[in-house]
Short mmCIF file of C-alpha atoms in Angstrom, two decimals:
data_model
loop_
_atom_site.label_atom_id
_atom_site.label_comp_id
_atom_site.label_asym_id
_atom_site.label_seq_id
_atom_site.Cartn_x
_atom_site.Cartn_y
_atom_site.Cartn_z
CA UNK A 73 140.58 -3.66 -4.69
CA UNK A 74 139.75 -5.22 -8.03
CA UNK A 75 141.29 -3.90 -11.25
CA UNK A 76 137.87 -2.88 -12.56
CA UNK A 77 137.24 -0.71 -9.50
CA UNK A 78 140.71 0.87 -9.78
CA UNK A 79 140.18 1.74 -13.45
CA UNK A 80 136.67 3.22 -13.14
CA UNK A 81 137.81 6.66 -14.30
CA UNK A 82 138.96 5.23 -17.63
CA UNK A 83 135.78 3.31 -18.47
CA UNK A 84 132.91 4.82 -20.38
CA UNK A 85 130.15 5.72 -17.96
CA UNK A 86 127.15 8.08 -18.28
CA UNK A 87 127.89 9.44 -14.77
CA UNK A 88 131.55 10.18 -15.55
CA UNK A 89 132.25 13.90 -15.61
CA UNK A 90 135.01 15.93 -17.18
CA UNK A 91 136.66 16.29 -13.74
CA UNK A 92 136.85 12.50 -13.46
CA UNK A 93 138.79 12.26 -16.71
CA UNK A 94 141.11 15.10 -15.68
CA UNK A 95 141.66 13.44 -12.30
CA UNK A 96 142.53 10.13 -13.97
CA UNK A 97 145.18 11.86 -16.09
CA UNK A 98 146.52 13.73 -13.05
CA UNK A 99 146.88 10.48 -11.07
CA UNK A 100 148.66 8.80 -13.97
CA UNK A 101 150.96 11.78 -14.55
CA UNK A 102 151.79 12.08 -10.85
CA UNK A 103 152.76 8.43 -10.59
CA UNK A 104 154.84 8.45 -13.76
CA UNK A 105 156.65 11.68 -12.85
CA UNK A 106 157.18 10.58 -9.24
CA UNK A 107 158.55 7.16 -10.16
CA UNK A 108 160.76 8.33 -13.02
CA UNK A 109 161.90 11.47 -11.18
CA UNK A 110 162.69 9.71 -7.92
CA UNK A 111 164.58 6.91 -9.69
CA UNK A 112 166.64 9.44 -11.64
CA UNK A 113 167.28 11.56 -8.54
CA UNK A 114 168.32 8.47 -6.58
CA UNK A 115 170.66 7.21 -9.29
CA UNK A 116 172.32 10.59 -9.83
CA UNK A 117 172.75 11.10 -6.08
CA UNK A 118 174.16 7.60 -5.55
CA UNK A 119 176.67 8.04 -8.38
CA UNK A 120 177.73 11.46 -7.08
CA UNK A 121 178.19 10.10 -3.56
CA UNK A 122 180.15 7.07 -4.79
CA UNK A 123 182.38 9.35 -6.86
CA UNK A 124 182.98 11.66 -3.89
CA UNK A 125 183.87 8.75 -1.61
CA UNK A 126 186.20 7.29 -4.25
CA UNK A 127 187.92 10.67 -4.56
CA UNK A 128 188.37 10.76 -0.79
CA UNK A 129 189.94 7.31 -0.83
CA UNK A 130 192.26 8.31 -3.67
CA UNK A 131 193.37 11.66 -2.22
CA UNK A 132 193.56 11.06 1.53
CA UNK A 133 196.65 9.40 2.92
CA UNK A 134 197.66 8.25 6.37
CA UNK A 135 200.80 9.81 7.82
CA UNK A 136 202.63 9.51 11.13
CA UNK A 137 202.81 12.71 13.15
CA UNK A 138 204.33 13.83 16.42
CA UNK A 139 202.31 15.65 19.06
CA UNK A 140 203.89 19.06 19.70
CA UNK A 141 202.18 19.88 23.03
CA UNK A 142 200.46 17.93 25.82
CA UNK A 143 196.73 17.32 25.45
CA UNK A 144 195.07 17.13 28.90
CA UNK A 145 192.10 14.83 29.56
CA UNK A 146 189.77 17.68 30.56
CA UNK A 147 190.25 19.48 27.24
CA UNK A 148 188.64 16.58 25.39
CA UNK A 149 185.15 17.34 26.67
CA UNK A 150 185.08 20.72 24.93
CA UNK A 151 185.95 19.48 21.44
CA UNK A 152 184.26 16.19 20.70
CA UNK A 153 181.89 13.59 22.07
CA UNK A 154 184.35 10.75 21.48
CA UNK A 155 186.98 12.01 23.93
CA UNK A 156 189.27 13.68 21.42
CA UNK A 157 190.66 17.20 21.80
CA UNK A 158 192.42 19.67 19.53
CA UNK A 159 196.14 19.23 19.59
CA UNK A 160 199.13 20.59 17.67
CA UNK A 161 200.98 18.05 15.54
CA UNK A 162 204.01 18.04 13.24
CA UNK A 163 204.26 15.80 10.17
CA UNK A 164 206.07 15.55 6.87
CA UNK A 165 204.10 16.54 3.77
CA UNK A 166 204.35 14.62 0.45
CA UNK A 167 206.80 17.23 -0.88
CA UNK A 168 209.18 16.50 2.06
CA UNK A 169 208.56 19.72 4.02
CA UNK A 170 207.86 19.65 7.73
CA UNK A 171 204.44 21.06 8.65
CA UNK A 172 202.53 21.78 11.82
CA UNK A 173 198.81 22.05 12.35
CA UNK A 174 195.95 21.33 14.70
CA UNK A 175 193.73 18.28 14.59
CA UNK A 176 191.64 16.14 16.90
CA UNK A 177 193.72 13.68 18.95
CA UNK A 178 193.05 11.43 21.93
CA UNK A 179 192.92 13.27 25.26
CA UNK A 180 195.69 12.72 27.80
CA UNK A 181 198.59 12.38 25.35
CA UNK A 182 201.98 13.90 26.12
CA UNK A 183 204.15 15.95 23.79
CA UNK A 184 206.29 13.73 21.57
CA UNK A 185 203.69 11.00 21.27
CA UNK A 186 203.46 9.45 17.83
CA UNK A 187 199.97 9.49 16.34
CA UNK A 188 198.34 8.75 13.01
CA UNK A 189 196.69 11.59 11.06
CA UNK A 190 195.27 11.94 7.57
CA UNK A 191 196.41 14.39 4.92
CA UNK A 192 195.35 15.26 1.39
CA UNK A 193 197.59 15.31 -1.69
CA UNK A 194 198.77 18.84 -0.87
CA UNK A 195 199.86 17.84 2.63
CA UNK A 196 196.98 19.55 4.45
CA UNK A 197 195.43 17.81 7.42
CA UNK A 198 191.95 16.41 6.88
CA UNK A 199 189.61 15.76 9.79
CA UNK A 200 189.08 12.04 9.28
CA UNK A 201 189.94 8.92 7.37
CA UNK A 202 188.24 8.49 4.00
CA UNK A 203 184.96 6.61 3.92
CA UNK A 204 185.60 2.92 3.32
CA UNK A 205 184.18 1.19 0.27
CA UNK A 206 181.49 -0.63 2.27
CA UNK A 207 180.49 2.45 4.27
CA UNK A 208 180.46 4.42 1.03
CA UNK A 209 177.97 2.01 -0.53
CA UNK A 210 175.69 2.23 2.48
CA UNK A 211 175.89 6.02 2.67
CA UNK A 212 175.34 6.37 -1.08
CA UNK A 213 172.25 4.17 -0.82
CA UNK A 214 170.91 6.28 2.06
CA UNK A 215 171.57 9.50 0.14
CA UNK A 216 169.86 7.99 -2.92
CA UNK A 217 166.81 7.05 -0.87
CA UNK A 218 166.60 10.52 0.63
CA UNK A 219 166.94 12.12 -2.81
CA UNK A 220 164.25 9.85 -4.26
CA UNK A 221 161.92 10.72 -1.38
CA UNK A 222 162.69 14.44 -1.75
CA UNK A 223 161.93 14.25 -5.48
CA UNK A 224 158.64 12.35 -5.03
CA UNK A 225 157.12 14.37 -2.18
CA UNK A 226 156.56 17.62 -4.12
CA UNK A 227 155.09 15.70 -7.06
CA UNK A 228 152.59 13.89 -4.84
CA UNK A 229 151.86 17.18 -3.04
CA UNK A 230 151.11 18.96 -6.31
CA UNK A 231 148.89 16.05 -7.36
CA UNK A 232 147.00 16.24 -4.06
CA UNK A 233 146.46 19.99 -4.49
CA UNK A 234 145.22 19.50 -8.06
CA UNK A 235 142.84 16.74 -6.97
CA UNK A 236 141.54 18.89 -4.09
CA UNK A 237 140.75 21.68 -6.56
CA UNK A 238 138.96 19.21 -8.80
CA UNK A 239 136.96 18.00 -5.81
CA UNK A 240 135.91 21.60 -5.04
CA UNK A 241 134.83 22.06 -8.66
CA UNK A 242 132.95 18.77 -8.59
CA UNK A 243 131.16 19.71 -5.35
CA UNK A 244 130.26 23.14 -6.71
CA UNK A 245 128.75 21.55 -9.83
CA UNK A 246 126.82 19.06 -7.70
CA UNK A 247 125.49 21.94 -5.56
CA UNK A 248 124.32 23.81 -8.66
CA UNK A 249 122.65 20.70 -10.06
CA UNK A 250 121.04 19.90 -6.72
CA UNK A 251 119.67 23.45 -6.58
CA UNK A 252 117.92 22.69 -9.87
CA UNK A 253 116.69 19.19 -9.01
CA UNK A 254 116.19 19.40 -5.24
CA UNK A 255 113.04 21.58 -5.19
CA UNK A 256 111.24 19.07 -7.42
CA UNK A 257 111.75 16.35 -4.81
CA UNK A 258 110.52 18.47 -1.88
CA UNK A 259 107.33 17.18 -0.19
CA UNK A 260 106.89 14.18 -2.53
CA UNK A 261 110.16 12.52 -1.42
CA UNK A 262 109.31 12.42 2.30
#
């Protein structure tokens, strides 16, 4: 489409109506708000996600633990899709105290088996390892894209509703004008 056809609402034209001018401003405003809003939403979301992942990496630590009770193979199917089951473990917290808790471990392990678990700075078990730097970048980018999309959709929706209302007004005005002009064309036009 040529630039002159795209900009027809902005050019002076004897057939241009007030609704055409309003629609041109609505289209411009929708695009500006959608682009600026989605970029801001994406940037804020990406920074928040990166910060959260960095905090995870800083406050989650690997620790060796001992399995307190046997974990049968059959129990794994109830707890996770990757073959892990809930098992009781004992580990040493950062303050030197011995702690016990439950976490997901590989099925089929016997009591006394040494396993690796993750804990936070207070010595509490956390469900998984922190997100790596590379995975964090990818996830932050995905979150940013989703936030940008979520910010743009309502803006475009509101613009579409406003344009639909303008179209109804335009059609109603055309109907009124046709009611005035149409009878004059009656039998002479055919």
